PDB file of C-alpha atoms in Angstrom:
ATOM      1  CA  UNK A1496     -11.531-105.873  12.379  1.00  0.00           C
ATOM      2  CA  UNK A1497      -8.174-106.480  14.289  1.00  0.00           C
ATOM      3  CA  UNK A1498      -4.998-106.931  12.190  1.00  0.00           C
ATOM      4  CA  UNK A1499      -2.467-108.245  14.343  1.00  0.00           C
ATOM      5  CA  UNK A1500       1.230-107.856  12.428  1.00  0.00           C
ATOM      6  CA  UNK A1501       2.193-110.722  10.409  1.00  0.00           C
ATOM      7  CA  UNK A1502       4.153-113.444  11.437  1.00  0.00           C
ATOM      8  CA  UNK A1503       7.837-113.660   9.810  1.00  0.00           C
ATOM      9  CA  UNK A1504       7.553-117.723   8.879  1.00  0.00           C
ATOM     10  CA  UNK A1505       3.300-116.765   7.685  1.00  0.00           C
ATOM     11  CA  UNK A1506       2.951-116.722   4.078  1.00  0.00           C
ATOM     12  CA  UNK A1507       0.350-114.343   2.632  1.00  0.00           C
ATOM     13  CA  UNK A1508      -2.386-116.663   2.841  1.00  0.00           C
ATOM     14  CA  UNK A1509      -1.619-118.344   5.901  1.00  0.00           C
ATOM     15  CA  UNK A1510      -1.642-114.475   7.179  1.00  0.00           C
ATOM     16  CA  UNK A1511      -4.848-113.865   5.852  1.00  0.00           C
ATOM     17  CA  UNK A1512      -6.051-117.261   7.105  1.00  0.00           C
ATOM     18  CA  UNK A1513      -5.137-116.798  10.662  1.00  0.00           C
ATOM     19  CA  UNK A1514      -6.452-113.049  10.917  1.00  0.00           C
ATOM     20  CA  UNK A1515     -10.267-114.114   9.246  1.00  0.00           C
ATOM     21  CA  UNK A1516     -10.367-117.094  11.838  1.00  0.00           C
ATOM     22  CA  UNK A1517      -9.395-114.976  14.542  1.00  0.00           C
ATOM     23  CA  UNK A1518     -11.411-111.879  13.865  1.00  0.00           C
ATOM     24  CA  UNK A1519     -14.559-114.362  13.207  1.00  0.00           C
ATOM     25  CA  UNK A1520     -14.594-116.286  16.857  1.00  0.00           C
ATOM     26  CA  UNK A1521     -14.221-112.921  18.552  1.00  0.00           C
ATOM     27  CA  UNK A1522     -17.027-111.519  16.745  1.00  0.00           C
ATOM     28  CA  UNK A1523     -15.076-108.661  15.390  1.00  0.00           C
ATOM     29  CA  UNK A1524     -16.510-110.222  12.345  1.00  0.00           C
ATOM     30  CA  UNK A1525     -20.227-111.009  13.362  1.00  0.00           C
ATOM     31  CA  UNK A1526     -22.519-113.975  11.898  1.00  0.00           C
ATOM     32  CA  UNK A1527     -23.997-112.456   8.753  1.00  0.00           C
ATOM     33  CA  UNK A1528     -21.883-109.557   7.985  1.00  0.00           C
ATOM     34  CA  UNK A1529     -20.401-108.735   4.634  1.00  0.00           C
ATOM     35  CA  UNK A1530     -16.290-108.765   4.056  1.00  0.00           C
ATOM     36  CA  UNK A1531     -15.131-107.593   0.371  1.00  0.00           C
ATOM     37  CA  UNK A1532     -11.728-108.906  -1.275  1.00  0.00           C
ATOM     38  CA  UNK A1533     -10.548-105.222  -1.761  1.00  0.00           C
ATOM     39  CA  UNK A1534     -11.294-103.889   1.765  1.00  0.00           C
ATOM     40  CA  UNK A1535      -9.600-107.088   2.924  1.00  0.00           C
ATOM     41  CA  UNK A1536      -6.349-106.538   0.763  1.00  0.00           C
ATOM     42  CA  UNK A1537      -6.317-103.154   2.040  1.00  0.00           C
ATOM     43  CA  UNK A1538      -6.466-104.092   5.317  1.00  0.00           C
ATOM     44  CA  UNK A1539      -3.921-106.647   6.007  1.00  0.00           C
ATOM     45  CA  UNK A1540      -1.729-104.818   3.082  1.00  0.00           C
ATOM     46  CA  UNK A1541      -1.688-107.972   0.671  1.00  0.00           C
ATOM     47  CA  UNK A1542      -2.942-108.599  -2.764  1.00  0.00           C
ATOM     48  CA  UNK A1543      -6.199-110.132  -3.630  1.00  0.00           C
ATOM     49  CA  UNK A1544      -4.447-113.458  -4.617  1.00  0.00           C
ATOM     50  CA  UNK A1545      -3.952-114.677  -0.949  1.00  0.00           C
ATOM     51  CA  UNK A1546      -6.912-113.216   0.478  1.00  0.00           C
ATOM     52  CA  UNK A1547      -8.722-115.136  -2.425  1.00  0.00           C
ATOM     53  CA  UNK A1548      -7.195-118.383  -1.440  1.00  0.00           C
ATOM     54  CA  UNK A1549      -8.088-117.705   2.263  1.00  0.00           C
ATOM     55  CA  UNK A1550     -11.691-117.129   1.623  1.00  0.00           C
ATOM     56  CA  UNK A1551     -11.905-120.601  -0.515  1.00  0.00           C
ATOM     57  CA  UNK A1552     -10.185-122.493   2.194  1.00  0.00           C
ATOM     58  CA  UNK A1553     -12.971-121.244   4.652  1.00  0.00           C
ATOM     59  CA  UNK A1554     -15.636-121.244   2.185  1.00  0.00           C
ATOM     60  CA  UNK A1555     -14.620-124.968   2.194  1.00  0.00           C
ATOM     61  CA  UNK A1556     -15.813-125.505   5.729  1.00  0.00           C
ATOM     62  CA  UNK A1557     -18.642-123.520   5.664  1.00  0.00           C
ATOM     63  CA  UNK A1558     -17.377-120.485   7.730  1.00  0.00           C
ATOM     64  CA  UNK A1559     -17.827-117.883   4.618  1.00  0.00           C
ATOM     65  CA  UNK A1560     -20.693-117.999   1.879  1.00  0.00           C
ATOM     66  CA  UNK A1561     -19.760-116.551  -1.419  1.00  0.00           C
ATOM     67  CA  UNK A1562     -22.063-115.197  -4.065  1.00  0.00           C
ATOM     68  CA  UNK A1563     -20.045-114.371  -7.122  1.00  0.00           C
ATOM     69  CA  UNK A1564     -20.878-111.134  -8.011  1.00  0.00           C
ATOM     70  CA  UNK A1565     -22.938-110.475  -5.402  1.00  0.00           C
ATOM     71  CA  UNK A1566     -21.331-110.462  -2.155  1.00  0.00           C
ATOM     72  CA  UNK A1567     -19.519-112.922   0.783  1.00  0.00           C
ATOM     73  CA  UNK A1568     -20.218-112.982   4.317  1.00  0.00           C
ATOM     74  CA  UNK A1569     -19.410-114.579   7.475  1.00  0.00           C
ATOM     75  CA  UNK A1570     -22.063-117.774   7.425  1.00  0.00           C
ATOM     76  CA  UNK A1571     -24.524-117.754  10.532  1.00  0.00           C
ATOM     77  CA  UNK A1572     -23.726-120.039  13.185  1.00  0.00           C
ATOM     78  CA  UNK A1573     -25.140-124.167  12.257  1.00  0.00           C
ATOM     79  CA  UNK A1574     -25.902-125.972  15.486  1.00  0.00           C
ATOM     80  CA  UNK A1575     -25.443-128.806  13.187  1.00  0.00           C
ATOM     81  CA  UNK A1576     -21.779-128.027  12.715  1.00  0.00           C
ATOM     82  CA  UNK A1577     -21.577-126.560  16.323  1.00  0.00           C
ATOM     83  CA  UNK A1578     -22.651-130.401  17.053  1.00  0.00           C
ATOM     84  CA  UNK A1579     -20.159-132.287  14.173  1.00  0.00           C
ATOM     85  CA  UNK A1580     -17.077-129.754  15.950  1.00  0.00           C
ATOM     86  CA  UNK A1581     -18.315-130.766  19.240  1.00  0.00           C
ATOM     87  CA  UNK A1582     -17.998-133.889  18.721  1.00  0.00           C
ATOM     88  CA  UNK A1583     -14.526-134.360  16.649  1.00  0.00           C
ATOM     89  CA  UNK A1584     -12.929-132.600  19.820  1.00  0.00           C
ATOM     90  CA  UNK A1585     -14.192-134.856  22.692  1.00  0.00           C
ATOM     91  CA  UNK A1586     -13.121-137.795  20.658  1.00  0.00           C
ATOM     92  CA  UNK A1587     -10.060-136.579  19.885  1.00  0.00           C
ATOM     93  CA  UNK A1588      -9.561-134.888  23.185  1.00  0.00           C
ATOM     94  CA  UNK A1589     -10.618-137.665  25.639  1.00  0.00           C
ATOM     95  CA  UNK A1590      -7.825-139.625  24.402  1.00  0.00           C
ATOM     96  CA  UNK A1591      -5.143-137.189  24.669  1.00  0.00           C
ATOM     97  CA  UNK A1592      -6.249-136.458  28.183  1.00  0.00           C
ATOM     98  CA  UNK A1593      -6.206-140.305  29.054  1.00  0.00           C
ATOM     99  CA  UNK A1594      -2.445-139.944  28.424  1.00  0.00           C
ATOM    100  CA  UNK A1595      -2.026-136.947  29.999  1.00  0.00           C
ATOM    101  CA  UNK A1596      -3.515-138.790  33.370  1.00  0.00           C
ATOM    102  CA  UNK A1597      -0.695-141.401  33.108  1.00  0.00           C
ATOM    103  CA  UNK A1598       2.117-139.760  32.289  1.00  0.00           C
ATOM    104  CA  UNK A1599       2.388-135.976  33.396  1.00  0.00           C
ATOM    105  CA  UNK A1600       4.938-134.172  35.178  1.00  0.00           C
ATOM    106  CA  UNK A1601       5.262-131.273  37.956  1.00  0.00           C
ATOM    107  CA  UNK A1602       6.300-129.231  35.333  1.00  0.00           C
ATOM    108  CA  UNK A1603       3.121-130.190  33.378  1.00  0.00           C
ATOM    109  CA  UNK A1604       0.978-129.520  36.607  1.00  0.00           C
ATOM    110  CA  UNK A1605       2.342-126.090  37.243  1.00  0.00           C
ATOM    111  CA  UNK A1606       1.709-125.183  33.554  1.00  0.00           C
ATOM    112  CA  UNK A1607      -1.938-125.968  34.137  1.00  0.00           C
ATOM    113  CA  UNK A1608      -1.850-124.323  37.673  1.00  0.00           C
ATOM    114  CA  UNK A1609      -0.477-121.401  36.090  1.00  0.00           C
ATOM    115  CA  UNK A1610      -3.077-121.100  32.758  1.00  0.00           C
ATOM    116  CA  UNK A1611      -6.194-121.055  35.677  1.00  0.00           C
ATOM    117  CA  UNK A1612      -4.855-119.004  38.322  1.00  0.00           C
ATOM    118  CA  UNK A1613      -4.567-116.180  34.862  1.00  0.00           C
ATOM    119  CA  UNK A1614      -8.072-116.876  34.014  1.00  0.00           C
ATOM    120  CA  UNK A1615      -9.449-115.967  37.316  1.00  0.00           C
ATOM    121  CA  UNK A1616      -7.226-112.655  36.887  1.00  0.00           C
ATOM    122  CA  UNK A1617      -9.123-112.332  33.508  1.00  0.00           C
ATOM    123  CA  UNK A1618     -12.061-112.533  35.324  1.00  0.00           C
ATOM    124  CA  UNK A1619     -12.293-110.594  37.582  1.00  0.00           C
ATOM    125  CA  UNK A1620     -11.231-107.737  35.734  1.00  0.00           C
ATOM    126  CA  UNK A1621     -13.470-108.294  33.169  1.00  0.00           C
ATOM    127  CA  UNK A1622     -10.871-109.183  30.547  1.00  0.00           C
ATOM    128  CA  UNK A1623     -13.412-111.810  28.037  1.00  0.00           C
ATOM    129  CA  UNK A1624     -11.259-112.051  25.539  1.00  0.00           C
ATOM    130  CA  UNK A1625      -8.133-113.040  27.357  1.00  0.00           C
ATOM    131  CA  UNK A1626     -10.202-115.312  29.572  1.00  0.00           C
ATOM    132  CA  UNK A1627     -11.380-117.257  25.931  1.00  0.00           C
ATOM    133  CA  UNK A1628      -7.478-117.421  24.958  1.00  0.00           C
ATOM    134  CA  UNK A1629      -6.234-118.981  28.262  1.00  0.00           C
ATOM    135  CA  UNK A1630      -9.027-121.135  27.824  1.00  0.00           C
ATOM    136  CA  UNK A1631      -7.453-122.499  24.125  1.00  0.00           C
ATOM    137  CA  UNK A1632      -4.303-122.781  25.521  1.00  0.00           C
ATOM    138  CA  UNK A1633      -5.202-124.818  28.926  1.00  0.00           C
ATOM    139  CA  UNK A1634      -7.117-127.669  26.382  1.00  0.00           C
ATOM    140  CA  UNK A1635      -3.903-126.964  23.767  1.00  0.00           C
ATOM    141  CA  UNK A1636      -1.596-127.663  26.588  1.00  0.00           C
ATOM    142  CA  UNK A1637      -2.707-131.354  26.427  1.00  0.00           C
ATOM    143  CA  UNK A1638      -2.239-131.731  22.894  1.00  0.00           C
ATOM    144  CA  UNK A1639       1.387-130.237  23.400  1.00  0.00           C
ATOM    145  CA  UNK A1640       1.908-132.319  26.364  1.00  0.00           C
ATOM    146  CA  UNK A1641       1.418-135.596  24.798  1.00  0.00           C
ATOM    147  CA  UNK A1642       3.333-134.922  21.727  1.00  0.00           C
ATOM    148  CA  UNK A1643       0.104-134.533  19.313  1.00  0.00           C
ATOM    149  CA  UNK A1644       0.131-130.949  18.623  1.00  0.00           C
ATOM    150  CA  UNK A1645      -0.086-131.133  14.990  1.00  0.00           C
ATOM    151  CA  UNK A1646      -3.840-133.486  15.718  1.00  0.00           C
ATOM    152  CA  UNK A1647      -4.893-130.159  17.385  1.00  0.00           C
ATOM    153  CA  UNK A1648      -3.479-127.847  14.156  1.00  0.00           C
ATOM    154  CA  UNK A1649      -5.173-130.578  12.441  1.00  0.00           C
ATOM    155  CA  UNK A1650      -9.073-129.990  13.638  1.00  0.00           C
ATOM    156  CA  UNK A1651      -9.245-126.060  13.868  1.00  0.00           C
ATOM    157  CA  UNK A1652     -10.246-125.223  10.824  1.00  0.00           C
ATOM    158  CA  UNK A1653     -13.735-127.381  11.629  1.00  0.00           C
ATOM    159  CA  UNK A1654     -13.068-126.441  15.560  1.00  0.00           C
ATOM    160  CA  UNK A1655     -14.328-122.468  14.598  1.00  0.00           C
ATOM    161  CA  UNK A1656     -17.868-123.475  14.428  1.00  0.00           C
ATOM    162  CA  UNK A1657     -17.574-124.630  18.119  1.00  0.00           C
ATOM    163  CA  UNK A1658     -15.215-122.228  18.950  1.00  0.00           C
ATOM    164  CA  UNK A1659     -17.697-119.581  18.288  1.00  0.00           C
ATOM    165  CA  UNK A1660     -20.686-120.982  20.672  1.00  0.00           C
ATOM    166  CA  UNK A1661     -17.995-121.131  23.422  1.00  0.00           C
ATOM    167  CA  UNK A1662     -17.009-117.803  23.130  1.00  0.00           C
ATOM    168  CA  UNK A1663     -20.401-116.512  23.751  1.00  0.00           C
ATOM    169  CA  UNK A1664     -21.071-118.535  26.168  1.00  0.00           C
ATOM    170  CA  UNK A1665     -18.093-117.711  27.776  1.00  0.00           C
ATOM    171  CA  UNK A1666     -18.253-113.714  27.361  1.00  0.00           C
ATOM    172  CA  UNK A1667     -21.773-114.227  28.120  1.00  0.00           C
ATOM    173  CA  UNK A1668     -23.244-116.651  30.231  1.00  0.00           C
ATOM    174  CA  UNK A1669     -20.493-118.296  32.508  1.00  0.00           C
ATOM    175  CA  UNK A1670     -17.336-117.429  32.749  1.00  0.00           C
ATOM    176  CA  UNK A1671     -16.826-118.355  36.354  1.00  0.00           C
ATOM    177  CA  UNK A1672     -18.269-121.465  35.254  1.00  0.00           C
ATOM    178  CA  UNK A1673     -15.588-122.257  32.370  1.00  0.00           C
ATOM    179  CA  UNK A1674     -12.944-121.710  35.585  1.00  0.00           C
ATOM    180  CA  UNK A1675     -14.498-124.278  38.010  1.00  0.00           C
ATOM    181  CA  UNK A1676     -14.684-126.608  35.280  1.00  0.00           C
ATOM    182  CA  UNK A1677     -10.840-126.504  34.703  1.00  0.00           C
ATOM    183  CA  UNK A1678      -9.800-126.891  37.974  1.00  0.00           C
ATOM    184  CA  UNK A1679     -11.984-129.693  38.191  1.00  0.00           C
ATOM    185  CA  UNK A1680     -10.266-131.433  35.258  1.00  0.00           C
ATOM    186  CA  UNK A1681      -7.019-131.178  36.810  1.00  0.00           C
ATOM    187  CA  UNK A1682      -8.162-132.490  39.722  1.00  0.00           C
ATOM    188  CA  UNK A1683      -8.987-135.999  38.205  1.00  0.00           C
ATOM    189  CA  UNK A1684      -5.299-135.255  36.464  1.00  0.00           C
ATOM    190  CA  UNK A1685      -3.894-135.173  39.429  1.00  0.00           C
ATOM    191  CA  UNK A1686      -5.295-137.848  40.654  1.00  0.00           C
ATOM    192  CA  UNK A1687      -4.796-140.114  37.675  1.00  0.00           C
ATOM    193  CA  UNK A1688      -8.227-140.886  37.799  1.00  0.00           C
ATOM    194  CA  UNK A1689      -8.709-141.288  34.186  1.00  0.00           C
ATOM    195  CA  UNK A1690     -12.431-142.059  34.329  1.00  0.00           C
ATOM    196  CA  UNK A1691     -13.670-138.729  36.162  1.00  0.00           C
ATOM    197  CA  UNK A1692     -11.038-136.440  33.944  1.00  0.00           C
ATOM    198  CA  UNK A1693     -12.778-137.683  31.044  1.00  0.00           C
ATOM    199  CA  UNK A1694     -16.049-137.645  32.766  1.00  0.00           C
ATOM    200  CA  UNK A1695     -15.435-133.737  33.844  1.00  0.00           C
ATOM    201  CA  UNK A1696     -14.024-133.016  30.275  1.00  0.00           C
ATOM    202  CA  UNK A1697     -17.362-134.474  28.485  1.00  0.00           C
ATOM    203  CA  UNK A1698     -19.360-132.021  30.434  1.00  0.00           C
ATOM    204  CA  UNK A1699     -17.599-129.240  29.763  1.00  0.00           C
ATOM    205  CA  UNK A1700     -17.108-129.604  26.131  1.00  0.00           C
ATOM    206  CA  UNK A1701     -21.261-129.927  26.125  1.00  0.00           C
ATOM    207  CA  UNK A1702     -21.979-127.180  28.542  1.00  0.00           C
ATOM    208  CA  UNK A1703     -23.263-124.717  25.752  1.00  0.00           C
ATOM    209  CA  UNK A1704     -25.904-127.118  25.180  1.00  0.00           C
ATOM    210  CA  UNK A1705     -26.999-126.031  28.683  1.00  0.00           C
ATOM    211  CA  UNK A1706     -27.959-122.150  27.780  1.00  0.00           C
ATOM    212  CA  UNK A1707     -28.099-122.742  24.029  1.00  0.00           C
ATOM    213  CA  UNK A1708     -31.856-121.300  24.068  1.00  0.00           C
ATOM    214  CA  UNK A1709     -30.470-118.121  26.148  1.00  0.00           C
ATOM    215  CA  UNK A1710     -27.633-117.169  23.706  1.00  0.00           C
ATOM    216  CA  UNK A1711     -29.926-117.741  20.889  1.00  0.00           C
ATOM    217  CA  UNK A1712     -32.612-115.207  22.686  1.00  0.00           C
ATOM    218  CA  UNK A1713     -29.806-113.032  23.608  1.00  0.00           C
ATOM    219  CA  UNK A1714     -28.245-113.351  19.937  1.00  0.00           C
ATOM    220  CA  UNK A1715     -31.082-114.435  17.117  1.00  0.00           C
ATOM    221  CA  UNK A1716     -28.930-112.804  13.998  1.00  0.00           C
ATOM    222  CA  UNK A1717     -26.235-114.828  14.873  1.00  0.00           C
ATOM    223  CA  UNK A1718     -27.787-118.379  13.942  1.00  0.00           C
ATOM    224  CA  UNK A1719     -29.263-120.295  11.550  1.00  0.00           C
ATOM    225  CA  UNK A1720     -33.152-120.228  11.990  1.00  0.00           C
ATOM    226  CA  UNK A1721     -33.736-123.593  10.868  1.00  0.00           C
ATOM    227  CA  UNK A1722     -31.044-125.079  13.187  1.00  0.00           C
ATOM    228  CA  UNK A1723     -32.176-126.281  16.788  1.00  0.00           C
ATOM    229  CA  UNK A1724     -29.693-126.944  18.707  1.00  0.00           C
TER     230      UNK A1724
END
């Protein structure tokens, strides 16, 4: 598990919060695997207080299951949640980006530019994990943009169970993909063209429906087996 230092405005639990979320879309904490309260605390050198409270917060939205007495693990991926996520974020997304059409900047352009022109870097040299963070911060650029950044604070907690079907399909399937998508987003940006921008942003916010039966062959422990996506 990675333990990145903590952050000097993070209280313990919003420490402990951040870490889990971030160590369970990267799969450094895999679908189905146990985590304990001690080895946690030990970890991320905190006491079992606000690792307690982070575990209830995600046991909340259905990212953890917790047995008392028994044990807690990650939960297996729900294509039913996958779909709920999915679904918040276009919603909530497609309207941000219909402002972003009408009012953006050069700066704002460049900024965009910028975020793709890294993730083909990413690419090519094989870096997955940076590629999946420039691709958060391109879609969090439009939130930020538009003056609703605390709407996209707002939907992450629910936002993992998508987050996590992206980033296999982005490690995994297409990468190059995820790229040509972008840049054809800010192309209908660019052109104001709300309809098409929305249009382009729809089908890549559903394109792990396209290979959903090839992760799941590729990754069966990962999911639910009563799920079908």
């Amino acid at each position: 598990m990675k333990t990145p230092d903590i952050l000097p405005h993070e209280t313990g639990k919003e420490y402990a919060l951040r870490v889990l979320k971030e160590n369970i879309i990267s799969f450094e904490l895999p679908p189905g695997s146990q985590i304990s309260e001690n080895e946690l605390s030990s970890a991320l050198s905190l006491s079992r207080t606000p690792i307690r409270e982070a575990l209830a917060e995600l046991a909340k939205v259905k990212l953890i299951e917790i047995f008392p007495q028994k044990r807690t693990s990650i939960s297996l991926i729900d294509y039913d949640l996958v779909e709920e996520a999915s679904f918040m974020r276009y919603t909530m997304e497609s309207a941000v980006i219909e402002r972003v059409c009408l009012q953006w900047t050069e700066q704002d352009l460049i900024r965009l530019e910028e975020n793709i022109a890294l993730q083909k870097v990413y690419f090519q040299h094989g870096l997955k994990d940076r590629l999946f963070e420039k691709d958060n911060e391109f879609h969090r650029a439009f939130f930020e943009m538009t003056h609703n950044l605390e709407i996209f604070q707002l939907m992450q907690n629910l936002e993992i169970h998508f987050d996590r079907v992206r980033n296999l399909y982005v490690s995994n399937i297409q990468g190059l993909g995820i790229i040509e998508e972008h840049e054809a987003i800010l192309q209908g940006i660019k052109n104001r063209d709300t309809a098409y921008t929305k249009e382009q942003l729809q089908a890549h916010l559903t394109r792990y429906r396209v290979d959903a039966s090839v992760i799941r062959n590729q990754f069966p422990q990962y999911f639910r087996s009563d799920c079908t996506p």
